[in-house]
Amino acid sequence: MRVLRQGVMALGAGAFAAALLAFAGPAFRGEADAAMEPSVNPVKLKPVSAFDDIKSKNERAVALFEEAGKVIMSPRCMNCHPATERPTQTNKMTPHQPLVVRGEGGMGAASGLACNTCHRETNFDPAGVPGHPQWHLAPLEMAWQGRSLGQICEQIKDPKRNDGKDMAALVKHMAEDSLVGWAWSPGANRTPAPGSQKEFGDLIKAWAAAGGACPKIVGNTRG
């Protein structure tokens, strides 16, 4: 009887997960993502060499970061750096469905749905659910939504707001981290981030080498 009871419980858990995926799948895809978005982003990244003629080191750094900003400001990155406790999804950056919140370590609330309830080690394209072994939200101090590119630039250089990374660690994270790299292989016919992770990483490396100057902060965007 104990074995039978365990089997029934396992079947129930599987049915619950399947129901969640069936419910969440259309939301993860989004009608626009599923039907209209191309699998290749038409936005290209300029190579580092395109900025060689800028003589001022600071101006070159700013120009390089602005080019890299095409990736940073894309929905594939912004959705995981929300300004509230709730992530967003699709190119329209709509609130995540079903309702989830950041929780401990960005993995979802202990009393609610954990990220890995639906997000597994790889993309599950039949249900439109993205996946990665370390799938989680960025911490609140790394929120990007509602901020200008200049504010984000200053933020990611600050060890108090970038998970304690110095510039070398920051460059390595941007250029090599596989969770960052998911942005270029998002599955389910989502629009990937512009360019490639290598091109993005090259721009970030060149920006750091040029001194890491940031675009001017203007406007009344969220601090």
mmCIF file with all atom_site columns, C-alpha atoms in Angstrom:
data_model
loop_
_atom_site.group_PDB
_atom_site.id
_atom_site.type_symbol
_atom_site.label_atom_id
_atom_site.label_alt_id
_atom_site.label_comp_id
_atom_site.label_asym_id
_atom_site.label_entity_id
_atom_site.label_seq_id
_atom_site.pdbx_PDB_ins_code
_atom_site.Cartn_x
_atom_site.Cartn_y
_atom_site.Cartn_z
_atom_site.occupancy
_atom_site.B_iso_or_equiv
_atom_site.pdbx_formal_charge
_atom_site.auth_seq_id
_atom_site.auth_comp_id
_atom_site.auth_asym_id
_atom_site.auth_atom_id
_atom_site.pdbx_PDB_model_num
ATOM 1   C CA . MET A 1 1   ? 0.000  0.000  0.000   1.00 0.00 ? 1   MET A CA 1
ATOM 2   C CA . ARG A 1 2   ? 2.871  2.367  0.782   1.00 0.00 ? 2   ARG A CA 1
ATOM 3   C CA . VAL A 1 3   ? 4.367  1.857  -2.686  1.00 0.00 ? 3   VAL A CA 1
ATOM 4   C CA . LEU A 1 4   ? 0.941  2.390  -4.251  1.00 0.00 ? 4   LEU A CA 1
ATOM 5   C CA . ARG A 1 5   ? 0.426  5.596  -2.233  1.00 0.00 ? 5   ARG A CA 1
ATOM 6   C CA . GLN A 1 6   ? 3.848  6.927  -3.298  1.00 0.00 ? 6   GLN A CA 1
ATOM 7   C CA . GLY A 1 7   ? 3.032  6.127  -6.899  1.00 0.00 ? 7   GLY A CA 1
ATOM 8   C CA . VAL A 1 8   ? -0.255 8.013  -6.706  1.00 0.00 ? 8   VAL A CA 1
ATOM 9   C CA . MET A 1 9   ? 1.526  11.007 -5.123  1.00 0.00 ? 9   MET A CA 1
ATOM 10  C CA . ALA A 1 10  ? 4.166  11.011 -7.875  1.00 0.00 ? 10  ALA A CA 1
ATOM 11  C CA . LEU A 1 11  ? 1.466  10.796 -10.544 1.00 0.00 ? 11  LEU A CA 1
ATOM 12  C CA . GLY A 1 12  ? -0.362 13.685 -8.908  1.00 0.00 ? 12  GLY A CA 1
ATOM 13  C CA . ALA A 1 13  ? 2.804  15.818 -8.843  1.00 0.00 ? 13  ALA A CA 1
ATOM 14  C CA . GLY A 1 14  ? 3.428  15.035 -12.504 1.00 0.00 ? 14  GLY A CA 1
ATOM 15  C CA . ALA A 1 15  ? -0.116 15.970 -13.431 1.00 0.00 ? 15  ALA A CA 1
ATOM 16  C CA . PHE A 1 16  ? 0.230  19.240 -11.492 1.00 0.00 ? 16  PHE A CA 1
ATOM 17  C CA . ALA A 1 17  ? 3.452  20.140 -13.322 1.00 0.00 ? 17  ALA A CA 1
ATOM 18  C CA . ALA A 1 18  ? 1.893  19.249 -16.673 1.00 0.00 ? 18  ALA A CA 1
ATOM 19  C CA . ALA A 1 19  ? -1.117 21.412 -15.888 1.00 0.00 ? 19  ALA A CA 1
ATOM 20  C CA . LEU A 1 20  ? 1.141  24.302 -14.941 1.00 0.00 ? 20  LEU A CA 1
ATOM 21  C CA . LEU A 1 21  ? 3.039  24.011 -18.216 1.00 0.00 ? 21  LEU A CA 1
ATOM 22  C CA . ALA A 1 22  ? -0.181 23.840 -20.181 1.00 0.00 ? 22  ALA A CA 1
ATOM 23  C CA . PHE A 1 23  ? -1.414 26.975 -18.409 1.00 0.00 ? 23  PHE A CA 1
ATOM 24  C CA . ALA A 1 24  ? 1.867  28.862 -18.509 1.00 0.00 ? 24  ALA A CA 1
ATOM 25  C CA . GLY A 1 25  ? 2.985  27.873 -22.005 1.00 0.00 ? 25  GLY A CA 1
ATOM 26  C CA . PRO A 1 26  ? 0.978  30.451 -23.991 1.00 0.00 ? 26  PRO A CA 1
ATOM 27  C CA . ALA A 1 27  ? 1.989  33.152 -21.531 1.00 0.00 ? 27  ALA A CA 1
ATOM 28  C CA . PHE A 1 28  ? 5.666  32.248 -21.784 1.00 0.00 ? 28  PHE A CA 1
ATOM 29  C CA . ARG A 1 29  ? 5.480  32.406 -25.554 1.00 0.00 ? 29  ARG A CA 1
ATOM 30  C CA . GLY A 1 30  ? 3.125  35.342 -25.901 1.00 0.00 ? 30  GLY A CA 1
ATOM 31  C CA . GLU A 1 31  ? 1.028  35.555 -29.045 1.00 0.00 ? 31  GLU A CA 1
ATOM 32  C CA . ALA A 1 32  ? 3.466  37.958 -30.685 1.00 0.00 ? 32  ALA A CA 1
ATOM 33  C CA . ASP A 1 33  ? 6.494  35.871 -29.735 1.00 0.00 ? 33  ASP A CA 1
ATOM 34  C CA . ALA A 1 34  ? 4.956  32.644 -30.989 1.00 0.00 ? 34  ALA A CA 1
ATOM 35  C CA . ALA A 1 35  ? 3.530  33.899 -34.261 1.00 0.00 ? 35  ALA A CA 1
ATOM 36  C CA . MET A 1 36  ? 5.461  36.974 -35.352 1.00 0.00 ? 36  MET A CA 1
ATOM 37  C CA . GLU A 1 37  ? 8.970  37.129 -33.965 1.00 0.00 ? 37  GLU A CA 1
ATOM 38  C CA . PRO A 1 38  ? 11.845 35.947 -36.161 1.00 0.00 ? 38  PRO A CA 1
ATOM 39  C CA . SER A 1 39  ? 14.418 33.508 -34.841 1.00 0.00 ? 39  SER A CA 1
ATOM 40  C CA . VAL A 1 40  ? 17.226 35.922 -35.723 1.00 0.00 ? 40  VAL A CA 1
ATOM 41  C CA . ASN A 1 41  ? 17.304 39.448 -34.349 1.00 0.00 ? 41  ASN A CA 1
ATOM 42  C CA . PRO A 1 42  ? 17.509 41.932 -37.242 1.00 0.00 ? 42  PRO A CA 1
ATOM 43  C CA . VAL A 1 43  ? 19.428 44.335 -34.989 1.00 0.00 ? 43  VAL A CA 1
ATOM 44  C CA . LYS A 1 44  ? 23.173 43.895 -35.514 1.00 0.00 ? 44  LYS A CA 1
ATOM 45  C CA . LEU A 1 45  ? 26.095 44.793 -33.279 1.00 0.00 ? 45  LEU A CA 1
ATOM 46  C CA . LYS A 1 46  ? 28.937 46.851 -34.684 1.00 0.00 ? 46  LYS A CA 1
ATOM 47  C CA . PRO A 1 47  ? 32.389 45.305 -34.258 1.00 0.00 ? 47  PRO A CA 1
ATOM 48  C CA . VAL A 1 48  ? 34.881 46.854 -31.849 1.00 0.00 ? 48  VAL A CA 1
ATOM 49  C CA . SER A 1 49  ? 36.918 48.043 -34.829 1.00 0.00 ? 49  SER A CA 1
ATOM 50  C CA . ALA A 1 50  ? 34.076 50.392 -35.822 1.00 0.00 ? 50  ALA A CA 1
ATOM 51  C CA . PHE A 1 51  ? 35.036 52.582 -32.851 1.00 0.00 ? 51  PHE A CA 1
ATOM 52  C CA . ASP A 1 52  ? 38.792 52.722 -33.442 1.00 0.00 ? 52  ASP A CA 1
ATOM 53  C CA . ASP A 1 53  ? 38.626 56.191 -35.008 1.00 0.00 ? 53  ASP A CA 1
ATOM 54  C CA . ILE A 1 54  ? 37.250 57.768 -31.826 1.00 0.00 ? 54  ILE A CA 1
ATOM 55  C CA . LYS A 1 55  ? 40.362 59.397 -30.372 1.00 0.00 ? 55  LYS A CA 1
ATOM 56  C CA . SER A 1 56  ? 39.003 60.341 -26.969 1.00 0.00 ? 56  SER A CA 1
ATOM 57  C CA . LYS A 1 57  ? 39.277 57.324 -24.666 1.00 0.00 ? 57  LYS A CA 1
ATOM 58  C CA . ASN A 1 58  ? 36.192 58.295 -22.673 1.00 0.00 ? 58  ASN A CA 1
ATOM 59  C CA . GLU A 1 59  ? 34.123 58.985 -25.773 1.00 0.00 ? 59  GLU A CA 1
ATOM 60  C CA . ARG A 1 60  ? 35.173 55.628 -27.235 1.00 0.00 ? 60  ARG A CA 1
ATOM 61  C CA . ALA A 1 61  ? 34.211 53.847 -24.002 1.00 0.00 ? 61  ALA A CA 1
ATOM 62  C CA . VAL A 1 62  ? 30.798 55.510 -24.008 1.00 0.00 ? 62  VAL A CA 1
ATOM 63  C CA . ALA A 1 63  ? 30.223 54.616 -27.660 1.00 0.00 ? 63  ALA A CA 1
ATOM 64  C CA . LEU A 1 64  ? 31.215 50.987 -27.014 1.00 0.00 ? 64  LEU A CA 1
ATOM 65  C CA . PHE A 1 65  ? 28.870 50.710 -24.054 1.00 0.00 ? 65  PHE A CA 1
ATOM 66  C CA . GLU A 1 66  ? 26.019 52.277 -26.001 1.00 0.00 ? 66  GLU A CA 1
ATOM 67  C CA . GLU A 1 67  ? 26.510 49.610 -28.666 1.00 0.00 ? 67  GLU A CA 1
ATOM 68  C CA . ALA A 1 68  ? 26.573 46.865 -26.018 1.00 0.00 ? 68  ALA A CA 1
ATOM 69  C CA . GLY A 1 69  ? 23.455 48.509 -24.615 1.00 0.00 ? 69  GLY A CA 1
ATOM 70  C CA . LYS A 1 70  ? 21.468 47.124 -27.540 1.00 0.00 ? 70  LYS A CA 1
ATOM 71  C CA . VAL A 1 71  ? 21.811 43.787 -25.728 1.00 0.00 ? 71  VAL A CA 1
ATOM 72  C CA . ILE A 1 72  ? 21.447 45.088 -22.166 1.00 0.00 ? 72  ILE A CA 1
ATOM 73  C CA . MET A 1 73  ? 18.230 46.950 -23.017 1.00 0.00 ? 73  MET A CA 1
ATOM 74  C CA . SER A 1 74  ? 16.697 44.047 -24.954 1.00 0.00 ? 74  SER A CA 1
ATOM 75  C CA . PRO A 1 75  ? 13.720 42.155 -23.455 1.00 0.00 ? 75  PRO A CA 1
ATOM 76  C CA . ARG A 1 76  ? 15.807 38.978 -23.219 1.00 0.00 ? 76  ARG A CA 1
ATOM 77  C CA . CYS A 1 77  ? 17.929 40.702 -20.561 1.00 0.00 ? 77  CYS A CA 1
ATOM 78  C CA . MET A 1 78  ? 15.437 43.166 -19.106 1.00 0.00 ? 78  MET A CA 1
ATOM 79  C CA . ASN A 1 79  ? 12.849 40.506 -18.281 1.00 0.00 ? 79  ASN A CA 1
ATOM 80  C CA . CYS A 1 80  ? 15.228 38.960 -15.734 1.00 0.00 ? 80  CYS A CA 1
ATOM 81  C CA . HIS A 1 81  ? 16.230 42.307 -14.188 1.00 0.00 ? 81  HIS A CA 1
ATOM 82  C CA . PRO A 1 82  ? 12.821 43.609 -13.042 1.00 0.00 ? 82  PRO A CA 1
ATOM 83  C CA . ALA A 1 83  ? 12.390 46.637 -10.781 1.00 0.00 ? 83  ALA A CA 1
ATOM 84  C CA . THR A 1 84  ? 9.686  44.856 -8.767  1.00 0.00 ? 84  THR A CA 1
ATOM 85  C CA . GLU A 1 85  ? 9.516  41.428 -7.152  1.00 0.00 ? 85  GLU A CA 1
ATOM 86  C CA . ARG A 1 86  ? 7.770  40.025 -10.216 1.00 0.00 ? 86  ARG A CA 1
ATOM 87  C CA . PRO A 1 87  ? 9.613  39.097 -13.425 1.00 0.00 ? 87  PRO A CA 1
ATOM 88  C CA . THR A 1 88  ? 8.327  40.023 -16.850 1.00 0.00 ? 88  THR A CA 1
ATOM 89  C CA . GLN A 1 89  ? 8.159  38.019 -20.074 1.00 0.00 ? 89  GLN A CA 1
ATOM 90  C CA . THR A 1 90  ? 7.858  38.261 -23.875 1.00 0.00 ? 90  THR A CA 1
ATOM 91  C CA . ASN A 1 91  ? 9.029  41.190 -25.974 1.00 0.00 ? 91  ASN A CA 1
ATOM 92  C CA . LYS A 1 92  ? 6.247  43.291 -24.459 1.00 0.00 ? 92  LYS A CA 1
ATOM 93  C CA . MET A 1 93  ? 7.718  42.714 -20.975 1.00 0.00 ? 93  MET A CA 1
ATOM 94  C CA . THR A 1 94  ? 4.341  41.793 -19.508 1.00 0.00 ? 94  THR A CA 1
ATOM 95  C CA . PRO A 1 95  ? 4.045  40.509 -15.911 1.00 0.00 ? 95  PRO A CA 1
ATOM 96  C CA . HIS A 1 96  ? 5.016  36.852 -15.554 1.00 0.00 ? 96  HIS A CA 1
ATOM 97  C CA . GLN A 1 97  ? 2.189  34.324 -15.762 1.00 0.00 ? 97  GLN A CA 1
ATOM 98  C CA . PRO A 1 98  ? 1.546  32.436 -13.561 1.00 0.00 ? 98  PRO A CA 1
ATOM 99  C CA . LEU A 1 99  ? 2.201  34.816 -10.676 1.00 0.00 ? 99  LEU A CA 1
ATOM 100 C CA . VAL A 1 100 ? 5.690  34.322 -9.225  1.00 0.00 ? 100 VAL A CA 1
ATOM 101 C CA . VAL A 1 101 ? 7.974  36.547 -7.163  1.00 0.00 ? 101 VAL A CA 1
ATOM 102 C CA . ARG A 1 102 ? 11.749 36.836 -6.758  1.00 0.00 ? 102 ARG A CA 1
ATOM 103 C CA . GLY A 1 103 ? 12.129 35.061 -3.411  1.00 0.00 ? 103 GLY A CA 1
ATOM 104 C CA . GLU A 1 104 ? 15.352 33.866 -1.810  1.00 0.00 ? 104 GLU A CA 1
ATOM 105 C CA . GLY A 1 105 ? 18.280 33.982 -4.231  1.00 0.00 ? 105 GLY A CA 1
ATOM 106 C CA . GLY A 1 106 ? 15.958 34.934 -7.082  1.00 0.00 ? 106 GLY A CA 1
ATOM 107 C CA . MET A 1 107 ? 14.623 31.367 -7.175  1.00 0.00 ? 107 MET A CA 1
ATOM 108 C CA . GLY A 1 108 ? 11.008 32.105 -6.248  1.00 0.00 ? 108 GLY A CA 1
ATOM 109 C CA . ALA A 1 109 ? 9.208  32.421 -2.939  1.00 0.00 ? 109 ALA A CA 1
ATOM 110 C CA . ALA A 1 110 ? 9.485  29.468 -0.553  1.00 0.00 ? 110 ALA A CA 1
ATOM 111 C CA . SER A 1 111 ? 5.725  29.551 0.021   1.00 0.00 ? 111 SER A CA 1
ATOM 112 C CA . GLY A 1 112 ? 4.916  29.892 -3.682  1.00 0.00 ? 112 GLY A CA 1
ATOM 113 C CA . LEU A 1 113 ? 6.173  28.601 -7.008  1.00 0.00 ? 113 LEU A CA 1
ATOM 114 C CA . ALA A 1 114 ? 9.923  28.060 -7.272  1.00 0.00 ? 114 ALA A CA 1
ATOM 115 C CA . CYS A 1 115 ? 11.460 28.910 -10.652 1.00 0.00 ? 115 CYS A CA 1
ATOM 116 C CA . ASN A 1 116 ? 12.467 25.299 -11.265 1.00 0.00 ? 116 ASN A CA 1
ATOM 117 C CA . THR A 1 117 ? 8.841  24.142 -10.936 1.00 0.00 ? 117 THR A CA 1
ATOM 118 C CA . CYS A 1 118 ? 8.505  25.036 -14.628 1.00 0.00 ? 118 CYS A CA 1
ATOM 119 C CA . HIS A 1 119 ? 11.968 26.154 -15.748 1.00 0.00 ? 119 HIS A CA 1
ATOM 120 C CA . ARG A 1 120 ? 14.193 23.126 -16.207 1.00 0.00 ? 120 ARG A CA 1
ATOM 121 C CA . GLU A 1 121 ? 17.761 22.672 -17.472 1.00 0.00 ? 121 GLU A CA 1
ATOM 122 C CA . THR A 1 122 ? 16.903 23.370 -21.107 1.00 0.00 ? 122 THR A CA 1
ATOM 123 C CA . ASN A 1 123 ? 14.210 25.166 -23.080 1.00 0.00 ? 123 ASN A CA 1
ATOM 124 C CA . PHE A 1 124 ? 10.976 23.201 -23.388 1.00 0.00 ? 124 PHE A CA 1
ATOM 125 C CA . ASP A 1 125 ? 9.761  24.536 -26.710 1.00 0.00 ? 125 ASP A CA 1
ATOM 126 C CA . PRO A 1 126 ? 6.492  22.515 -26.967 1.00 0.00 ? 126 PRO A CA 1
ATOM 127 C CA . ALA A 1 127 ? 5.156  24.581 -24.049 1.00 0.00 ? 127 ALA A CA 1
ATOM 128 C CA . GLY A 1 128 ? 7.278  27.643 -24.808 1.00 0.00 ? 128 GLY A CA 1
ATOM 129 C CA . VAL A 1 129 ? 9.018  27.464 -21.413 1.00 0.00 ? 129 VAL A CA 1
ATOM 130 C CA . PRO A 1 130 ? 12.615 28.725 -21.325 1.00 0.00 ? 130 PRO A CA 1
ATOM 131 C CA . GLY A 1 131 ? 15.188 26.778 -19.345 1.00 0.00 ? 131 GLY A CA 1
ATOM 132 C CA . HIS A 1 132 ? 18.723 26.759 -17.948 1.00 0.00 ? 132 HIS A CA 1
ATOM 133 C CA . PRO A 1 133 ? 20.339 24.909 -15.002 1.00 0.00 ? 133 PRO A CA 1
ATOM 134 C CA . GLN A 1 134 ? 20.742 28.194 -13.071 1.00 0.00 ? 134 GLN A CA 1
ATOM 135 C CA . TRP A 1 135 ? 17.493 29.861 -14.106 1.00 0.00 ? 135 TRP A CA 1
ATOM 136 C CA . HIS A 1 136 ? 16.722 32.655 -11.624 1.00 0.00 ? 136 HIS A CA 1
ATOM 137 C CA . LEU A 1 137 ? 16.064 36.377 -11.335 1.00 0.00 ? 137 LEU A CA 1
ATOM 138 C CA . ALA A 1 138 ? 18.736 38.966 -10.756 1.00 0.00 ? 138 ALA A CA 1
ATOM 139 C CA . PRO A 1 139 ? 18.684 40.384 -7.198  1.00 0.00 ? 139 PRO A CA 1
ATOM 140 C CA . LEU A 1 140 ? 16.784 43.609 -6.612  1.00 0.00 ? 140 LEU A CA 1
ATOM 141 C CA . GLU A 1 141 ? 19.983 45.680 -6.398  1.00 0.00 ? 141 GLU A CA 1
ATOM 142 C CA . MET A 1 142 ? 20.659 44.605 -9.986  1.00 0.00 ? 142 MET A CA 1
ATOM 143 C CA . ALA A 1 143 ? 17.269 45.794 -11.277 1.00 0.00 ? 143 ALA A CA 1
ATOM 144 C CA . TRP A 1 144 ? 17.513 47.444 -14.705 1.00 0.00 ? 144 TRP A CA 1
ATOM 145 C CA . GLN A 1 145 ? 13.928 48.075 -15.741 1.00 0.00 ? 145 GLN A CA 1
ATOM 146 C CA . GLY A 1 146 ? 12.972 51.750 -15.635 1.00 0.00 ? 146 GLY A CA 1
ATOM 147 C CA . ARG A 1 147 ? 16.588 52.924 -15.669 1.00 0.00 ? 147 ARG A CA 1
ATOM 148 C CA . SER A 1 148 ? 18.571 54.654 -18.375 1.00 0.00 ? 148 SER A CA 1
ATOM 149 C CA . LEU A 1 149 ? 21.588 53.029 -19.996 1.00 0.00 ? 149 LEU A CA 1
ATOM 150 C CA . GLY A 1 150 ? 23.839 55.467 -18.116 1.00 0.00 ? 150 GLY A CA 1
ATOM 151 C CA . GLN A 1 151 ? 22.302 54.441 -14.798 1.00 0.00 ? 151 GLN A CA 1
ATOM 152 C CA . ILE A 1 152 ? 22.671 50.766 -15.637 1.00 0.00 ? 152 ILE A CA 1
ATOM 153 C CA . CYS A 1 153 ? 26.297 51.348 -16.611 1.00 0.00 ? 153 CYS A CA 1
ATOM 154 C CA . GLU A 1 154 ? 27.121 52.954 -13.260 1.00 0.00 ? 154 GLU A CA 1
ATOM 155 C CA . GLN A 1 155 ? 25.166 50.229 -11.499 1.00 0.00 ? 155 GLN A CA 1
ATOM 156 C CA . ILE A 1 156 ? 26.972 47.280 -13.063 1.00 0.00 ? 156 ILE A CA 1
ATOM 157 C CA . LYS A 1 157 ? 30.350 48.792 -12.172 1.00 0.00 ? 157 LYS A CA 1
ATOM 158 C CA . ASP A 1 158 ? 29.408 49.101 -8.499  1.00 0.00 ? 158 ASP A CA 1
ATOM 159 C CA . PRO A 1 159 ? 30.441 45.979 -6.519  1.00 0.00 ? 159 PRO A CA 1
ATOM 160 C CA . LYS A 1 160 ? 27.658 46.766 -4.023  1.00 0.00 ? 160 LYS A CA 1
ATOM 161 C CA . ARG A 1 161 ? 25.138 46.402 -6.842  1.00 0.00 ? 161 ARG A CA 1
ATOM 162 C CA . ASN A 1 162 ? 26.712 43.768 -9.097  1.00 0.00 ? 162 ASN A CA 1
ATOM 163 C CA . ASP A 1 163 ? 27.144 40.837 -6.709  1.00 0.00 ? 163 ASP A CA 1
ATOM 164 C CA . GLY A 1 164 ? 30.637 41.942 -5.634  1.00 0.00 ? 164 GLY A CA 1
ATOM 165 C CA . LYS A 1 165 ? 32.290 41.773 -9.059  1.00 0.00 ? 165 LYS A CA 1
ATOM 166 C CA . ASP A 1 166 ? 35.367 43.797 -9.982  1.00 0.00 ? 166 ASP A CA 1
ATOM 167 C CA . MET A 1 167 ? 35.738 44.860 -13.608 1.00 0.00 ? 167 MET A CA 1
ATOM 168 C CA . ALA A 1 168 ? 37.546 41.665 -14.656 1.00 0.00 ? 168 ALA A CA 1
ATOM 169 C CA . ALA A 1 169 ? 34.835 39.475 -13.116 1.00 0.00 ? 169 ALA A CA 1
ATOM 170 C CA . LEU A 1 170 ? 32.127 41.648 -14.665 1.00 0.00 ? 170 LEU A CA 1
ATOM 171 C CA . VAL A 1 171 ? 33.661 41.290 -18.128 1.00 0.00 ? 171 VAL A CA 1
ATOM 172 C CA . LYS A 1 172 ? 33.967 37.523 -17.689 1.00 0.00 ? 172 LYS A CA 1
ATOM 173 C CA . HIS A 1 173 ? 30.340 37.301 -16.566 1.00 0.00 ? 173 HIS A CA 1
ATOM 174 C CA . MET A 1 174 ? 29.064 39.241 -19.571 1.00 0.00 ? 174 MET A CA 1
ATOM 175 C CA . ALA A 1 175 ? 31.286 37.482 -22.086 1.00 0.00 ? 175 ALA A CA 1
ATOM 176 C CA . GLU A 1 176 ? 31.202 33.881 -20.864 1.00 0.00 ? 176 GLU A CA 1
ATOM 177 C CA . ASP A 1 177 ? 28.377 33.154 -18.413 1.00 0.00 ? 177 ASP A CA 1
ATOM 178 C CA . SER A 1 178 ? 26.027 30.583 -19.936 1.00 0.00 ? 178 SER A CA 1
ATOM 179 C CA . LEU A 1 179 ? 22.908 32.066 -18.311 1.00 0.00 ? 179 LEU A CA 1
ATOM 180 C CA . VAL A 1 180 ? 23.747 35.391 -19.984 1.00 0.00 ? 180 VAL A CA 1
ATOM 181 C CA . GLY A 1 181 ? 24.331 33.359 -23.133 1.00 0.00 ? 181 GLY A CA 1
ATOM 182 C CA . TRP A 1 182 ? 20.751 32.030 -23.016 1.00 0.00 ? 182 TRP A CA 1
ATOM 183 C CA . ALA A 1 183 ? 19.693 35.417 -24.417 1.00 0.00 ? 183 ALA A CA 1
ATOM 184 C CA . TRP A 1 184 ? 21.036 34.312 -27.808 1.00 0.00 ? 184 TRP A CA 1
ATOM 185 C CA . SER A 1 185 ? 19.395 30.857 -27.702 1.00 0.00 ? 185 SER A CA 1
ATOM 186 C CA . PRO A 1 186 ? 16.001 31.568 -26.113 1.00 0.00 ? 186 PRO A CA 1
ATOM 187 C CA . GLY A 1 187 ? 14.035 28.934 -28.006 1.00 0.00 ? 187 GLY A CA 1
ATOM 188 C CA . ALA A 1 188 ? 10.317 28.862 -28.878 1.00 0.00 ? 188 ALA A CA 1
ATOM 189 C CA . ASN A 1 189 ? 10.900 31.276 -31.783 1.00 0.00 ? 189 ASN A CA 1
ATOM 190 C CA . ARG A 1 190 ? 11.635 34.136 -29.365 1.00 0.00 ? 190 ARG A CA 1
ATOM 191 C CA . THR A 1 191 ? 13.673 37.029 -30.701 1.00 0.00 ? 191 THR A CA 1
ATOM 192 C CA . PRO A 1 192 ? 17.217 36.560 -29.403 1.00 0.00 ? 192 PRO A CA 1
ATOM 193 C CA . ALA A 1 193 ? 19.374 39.414 -28.168 1.00 0.00 ? 193 ALA A CA 1
ATOM 194 C CA . PRO A 1 194 ? 21.187 41.352 -30.922 1.00 0.00 ? 194 PRO A CA 1
ATOM 195 C CA . GLY A 1 195 ? 24.411 39.944 -32.331 1.00 0.00 ? 195 GLY A CA 1
ATOM 196 C CA . SER A 1 196 ? 26.102 37.123 -30.419 1.00 0.00 ? 196 SER A CA 1
ATOM 197 C CA . GLN A 1 197 ? 27.518 36.695 -26.948 1.00 0.00 ? 197 GLN A CA 1
ATOM 198 C CA . LYS A 1 198 ? 31.036 36.846 -28.387 1.00 0.00 ? 198 LYS A CA 1
ATOM 199 C CA . GLU A 1 199 ? 30.331 40.154 -30.112 1.00 0.00 ? 199 GLU A CA 1
ATOM 200 C CA . PHE A 1 200 ? 28.713 41.481 -26.948 1.00 0.00 ? 200 PHE A CA 1
ATOM 201 C CA . GLY A 1 201 ? 31.624 40.258 -24.844 1.00 0.00 ? 201 GLY A CA 1
ATOM 202 C CA . ASP A 1 202 ? 34.134 41.871 -27.177 1.00 0.00 ? 202 ASP A CA 1
ATOM 203 C CA . LEU A 1 203 ? 32.347 45.212 -26.837 1.00 0.00 ? 203 LEU A CA 1
ATOM 204 C CA . ILE A 1 204 ? 32.289 44.941 -23.038 1.00 0.00 ? 204 ILE A CA 1
ATOM 205 C CA . LYS A 1 205 ? 35.991 44.005 -22.938 1.00 0.00 ? 205 LYS A CA 1
ATOM 206 C CA . ALA A 1 206 ? 36.871 46.966 -25.162 1.00 0.00 ? 206 ALA A CA 1
ATOM 207 C CA . TRP A 1 207 ? 34.694 49.256 -23.027 1.00 0.00 ? 207 TRP A CA 1
ATOM 208 C CA . ALA A 1 208 ? 36.520 48.159 -19.880 1.00 0.00 ? 208 ALA A CA 1
ATOM 209 C CA . ALA A 1 209 ? 39.919 48.525 -21.573 1.00 0.00 ? 209 ALA A CA 1
ATOM 210 C CA . ALA A 1 210 ? 38.993 52.074 -22.613 1.00 0.00 ? 210 ALA A CA 1
ATOM 211 C CA . GLY A 1 211 ? 38.359 53.016 -18.996 1.00 0.00 ? 211 GLY A CA 1
ATOM 212 C CA . GLY A 1 212 ? 34.718 52.005 -18.526 1.00 0.00 ? 212 GLY A CA 1
ATOM 213 C CA . ALA A 1 213 ? 33.211 55.487 -18.877 1.00 0.00 ? 213 ALA A CA 1
ATOM 214 C CA . CYS A 1 214 ? 29.410 55.559 -18.843 1.00 0.00 ? 214 CYS A CA 1
ATOM 215 C CA . PRO A 1 215 ? 26.819 57.385 -20.952 1.00 0.00 ? 215 PRO A CA 1
ATOM 216 C CA . LYS A 1 216 ? 25.547 60.608 -19.415 1.00 0.00 ? 216 LYS A CA 1
ATOM 217 C CA . ILE A 1 217 ? 22.621 60.125 -17.063 1.00 0.00 ? 217 ILE A CA 1
ATOM 218 C CA . VAL A 1 218 ? 19.675 62.264 -18.167 1.00 0.00 ? 218 VAL A CA 1
ATOM 219 C CA . GLY A 1 219 ? 15.969 62.458 -17.435 1.00 0.00 ? 219 GLY A CA 1
ATOM 220 C CA . ASN A 1 220 ? 13.925 61.321 -14.469 1.00 0.00 ? 220 ASN A CA 1
ATOM 221 C CA . THR A 1 221 ? 14.267 57.574 -14.773 1.00 0.00 ? 221 THR A CA 1
ATOM 222 C CA . ARG A 1 222 ? 14.064 55.459 -11.639 1.00 0.00 ? 222 ARG A CA 1
ATOM 223 C CA . GLY A 1 223 ? 17.220 55.690 -9.503  1.00 0.00 ? 223 GLY A CA 1
#
